[in-house]
C-alpha positions as a printed Julia matrix, in Angstrom:
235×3 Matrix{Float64}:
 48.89  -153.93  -22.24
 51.85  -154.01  -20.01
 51.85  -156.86  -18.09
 55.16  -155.48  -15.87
 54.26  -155.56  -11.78
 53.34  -151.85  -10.61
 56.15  -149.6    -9.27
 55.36  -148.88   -5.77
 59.23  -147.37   -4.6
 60.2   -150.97   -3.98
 62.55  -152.4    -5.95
 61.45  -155.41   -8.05
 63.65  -155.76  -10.96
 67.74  -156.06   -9.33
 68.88  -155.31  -12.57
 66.49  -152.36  -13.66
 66.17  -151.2   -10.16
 68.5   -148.05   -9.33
 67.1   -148.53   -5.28
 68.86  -151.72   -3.91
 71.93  -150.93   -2.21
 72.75  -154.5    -1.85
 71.59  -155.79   -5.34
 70.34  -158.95   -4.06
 67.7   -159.49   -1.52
 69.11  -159.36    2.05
 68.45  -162.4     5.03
 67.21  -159.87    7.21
 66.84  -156.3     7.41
 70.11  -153.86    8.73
 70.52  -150.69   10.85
 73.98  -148.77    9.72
 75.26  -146.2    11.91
 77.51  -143.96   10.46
 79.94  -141.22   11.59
 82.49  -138.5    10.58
 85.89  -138.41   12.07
 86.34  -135.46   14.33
 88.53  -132.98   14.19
 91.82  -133.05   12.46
 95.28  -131.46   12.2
 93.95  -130.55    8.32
 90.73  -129.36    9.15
 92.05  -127.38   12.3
 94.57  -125.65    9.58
 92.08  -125.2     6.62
 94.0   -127.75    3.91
 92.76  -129.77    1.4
 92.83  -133.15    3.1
 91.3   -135.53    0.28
 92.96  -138.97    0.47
 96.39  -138.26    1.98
 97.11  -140.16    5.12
 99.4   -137.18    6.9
 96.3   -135.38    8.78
 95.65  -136.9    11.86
 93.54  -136.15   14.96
 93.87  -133.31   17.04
 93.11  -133.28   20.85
 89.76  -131.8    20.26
 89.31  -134.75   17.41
 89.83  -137.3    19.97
 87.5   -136.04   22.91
 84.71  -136.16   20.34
 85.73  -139.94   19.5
 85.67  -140.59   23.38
 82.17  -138.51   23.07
 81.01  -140.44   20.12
 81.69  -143.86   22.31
 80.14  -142.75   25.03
 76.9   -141.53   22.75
 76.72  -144.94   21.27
 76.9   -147.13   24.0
 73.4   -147.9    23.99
 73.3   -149.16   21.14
 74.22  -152.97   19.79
 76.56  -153.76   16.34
 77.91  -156.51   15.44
 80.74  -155.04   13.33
 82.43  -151.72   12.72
 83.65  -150.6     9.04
 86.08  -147.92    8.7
 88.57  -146.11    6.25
 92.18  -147.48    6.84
 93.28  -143.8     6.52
 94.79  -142.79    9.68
 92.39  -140.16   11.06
 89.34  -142.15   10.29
 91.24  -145.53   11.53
 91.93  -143.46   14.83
 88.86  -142.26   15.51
 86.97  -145.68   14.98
 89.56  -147.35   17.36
 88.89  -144.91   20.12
 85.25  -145.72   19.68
 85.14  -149.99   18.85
 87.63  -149.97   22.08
 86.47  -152.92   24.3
 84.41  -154.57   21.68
 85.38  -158.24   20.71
 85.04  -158.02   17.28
 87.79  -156.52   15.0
 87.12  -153.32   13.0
 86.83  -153.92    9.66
 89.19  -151.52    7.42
 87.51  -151.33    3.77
 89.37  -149.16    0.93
 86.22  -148.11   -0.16
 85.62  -146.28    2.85
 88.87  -144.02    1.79
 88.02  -140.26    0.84
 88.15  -139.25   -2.62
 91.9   -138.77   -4.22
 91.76  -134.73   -4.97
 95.75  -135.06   -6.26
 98.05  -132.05   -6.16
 95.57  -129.87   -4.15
 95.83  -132.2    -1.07
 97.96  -130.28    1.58
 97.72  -126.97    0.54
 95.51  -124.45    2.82
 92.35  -123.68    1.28
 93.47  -119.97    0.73
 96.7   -121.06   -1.2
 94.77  -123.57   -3.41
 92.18  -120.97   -4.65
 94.84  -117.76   -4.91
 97.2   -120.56   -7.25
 95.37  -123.34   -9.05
 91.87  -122.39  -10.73
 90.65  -125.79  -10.63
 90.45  -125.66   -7.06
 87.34  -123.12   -8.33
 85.76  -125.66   -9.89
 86.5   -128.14   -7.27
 84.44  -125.88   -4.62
 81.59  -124.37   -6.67
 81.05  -127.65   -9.13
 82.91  -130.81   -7.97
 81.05  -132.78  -10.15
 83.36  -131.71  -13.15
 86.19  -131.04  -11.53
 88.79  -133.29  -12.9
 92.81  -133.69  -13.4
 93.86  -135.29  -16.58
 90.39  -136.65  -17.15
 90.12  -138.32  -13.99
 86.87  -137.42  -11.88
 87.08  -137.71   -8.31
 83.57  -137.32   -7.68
 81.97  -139.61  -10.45
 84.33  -142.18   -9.1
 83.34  -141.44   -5.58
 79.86  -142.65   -6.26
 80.82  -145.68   -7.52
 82.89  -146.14   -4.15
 80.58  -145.5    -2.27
 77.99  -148.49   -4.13
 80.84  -150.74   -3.56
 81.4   -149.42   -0.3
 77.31  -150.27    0.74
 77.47  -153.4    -0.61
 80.59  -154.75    1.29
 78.71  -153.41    4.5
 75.4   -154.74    3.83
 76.52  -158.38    2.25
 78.17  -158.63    5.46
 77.13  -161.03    8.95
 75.06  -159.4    11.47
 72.18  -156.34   10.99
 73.53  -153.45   12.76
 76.77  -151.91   11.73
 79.27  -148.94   12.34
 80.77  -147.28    9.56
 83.5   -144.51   10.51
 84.61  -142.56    7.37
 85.59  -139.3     6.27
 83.11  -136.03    4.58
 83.11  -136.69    1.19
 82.58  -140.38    0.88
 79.83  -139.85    3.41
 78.3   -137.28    1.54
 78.5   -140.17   -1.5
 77.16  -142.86    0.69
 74.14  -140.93    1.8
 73.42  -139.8    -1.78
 73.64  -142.86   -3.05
 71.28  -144.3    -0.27
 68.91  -141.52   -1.62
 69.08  -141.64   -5.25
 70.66  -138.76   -5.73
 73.94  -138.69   -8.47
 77.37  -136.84   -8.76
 75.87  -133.67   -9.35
 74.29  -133.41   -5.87
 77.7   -133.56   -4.08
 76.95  -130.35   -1.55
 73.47  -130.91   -1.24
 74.72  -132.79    2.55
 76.95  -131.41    4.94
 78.16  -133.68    7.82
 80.08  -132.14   11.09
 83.17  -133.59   12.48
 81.63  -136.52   15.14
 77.93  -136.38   13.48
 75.98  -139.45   13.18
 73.65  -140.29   10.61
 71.65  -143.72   10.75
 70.33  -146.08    8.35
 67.52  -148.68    8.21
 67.89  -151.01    5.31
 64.87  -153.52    4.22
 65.6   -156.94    2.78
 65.17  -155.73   -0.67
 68.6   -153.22   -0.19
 66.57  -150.38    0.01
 67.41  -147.19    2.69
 65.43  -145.47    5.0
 67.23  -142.04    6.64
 66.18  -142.32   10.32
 68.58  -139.68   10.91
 71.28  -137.18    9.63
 74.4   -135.4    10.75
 72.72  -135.61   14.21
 75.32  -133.92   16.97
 73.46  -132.98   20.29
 76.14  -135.47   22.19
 78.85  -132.95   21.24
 77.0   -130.44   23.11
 74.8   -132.71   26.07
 75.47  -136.49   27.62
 73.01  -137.79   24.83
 72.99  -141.54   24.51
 70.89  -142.7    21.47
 69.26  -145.86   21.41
């Protein structure tokens, strides 16, 4: 008879469990708040932006910082996390500004390397370099010289969630770009790799977090982005 504890979705084994987050228990529980950069000279010109640090805000990208702040200020943290990459640095600056506490730049915040195709407009990429195909319609596999950019994106993004929630204090900010989001939520979820495009995330949404003590996530939100459009303050 098997004497093991019932599995009720809580994880009760650290080093069977696939659930924790944290893989230890946590003091307390934690609420992470996390957001896209807005809008950026890349984005605004369709090119591949991956991990190069030569895109940078545009106006627009900018007002929806200042919106972002002003849609958060209701709400308490105790410490912001954010990609050191300059659009994503930007961005959180605009919205920690008056807060005591220094942001916290983590390189496993930094969106995933994507090599030669970075800086080339979407349209060149495709019309000269068929991995870009693969890239788009399965990113899982796409690869250059062996190297997966995705694969190794989830394992950022583990190291990435434990940095954040090993940290002092329960509520957080985490400022970051698409992709890595997209591997921070699956990862919160479950879900591998292979579920890459399953989440979209807008320039300036905000998706939030709970996390028990045991490491395990709770969405309470996703890719939410009334305060682009309203004076919403969430709380």
């Amino acid at each position: 008879m098997n004497d093991a504890p019932p599995v009720t979705g809580g994880a009760y084994d650290f080093e069977r469990a696939t659930s924790s987050l944290a893989g230890k228990l946590l003091s307390s529980p934690k609420k992470v708040t996390i957001v896209r950069h807005g809008l950026s000279t890349w984005n605004l010109e369709s090119r591949v932006q991956g991990s190069s640090n030569l895109s940078v805000l545009t106006e627009t990208g900018i007002i929806q910082a200042e919106m972002c702040r002003a849609a958060l200020s209701g709400m308490h943290f105790d410490q912001c996390f954010a990609s050191p990459i300059t659009r994503a640095k930007s961005f959180a600056e605009v919205i920690w500004e008056g807060r005591e506490e220094p942001i916290i730049f983590l390189d496993s915040l930094k969106e995933a390397h994507l090599f030669h195709l970075e800086g080339l407009r979407n349209v060149d990429a495709k019309a000269n370099y068929p991995e870009y195909t693969m890239w788009r319609e399965e990113p899982v596999n796409f690869n250059v010289n062996g190297v997966y950019p995705i694969r190794n994106l989830w394992l950022t993004a583990r190291e990435a969630w434990k940095e954040i929630l090993l940290s002092p204090g329960e509520n957080f900010l985490v400022v970051t770009h698409k992709s890595i989001l997209r591997a921070l939520i699956c990862t919160a979820l479950g879900l591998g790799p292979e579920r890459f495009r399953a989440v979209d995330v807008n320039n300036g949404g905000i998706s939030m977090f709970d996390i028990n003590t045991r490491g395990e996530a709770m969405v309470q939100s996703l890719n939410m982005t009334a305060h682009m459009y309203t004076n919403h303050v969430y709380h």
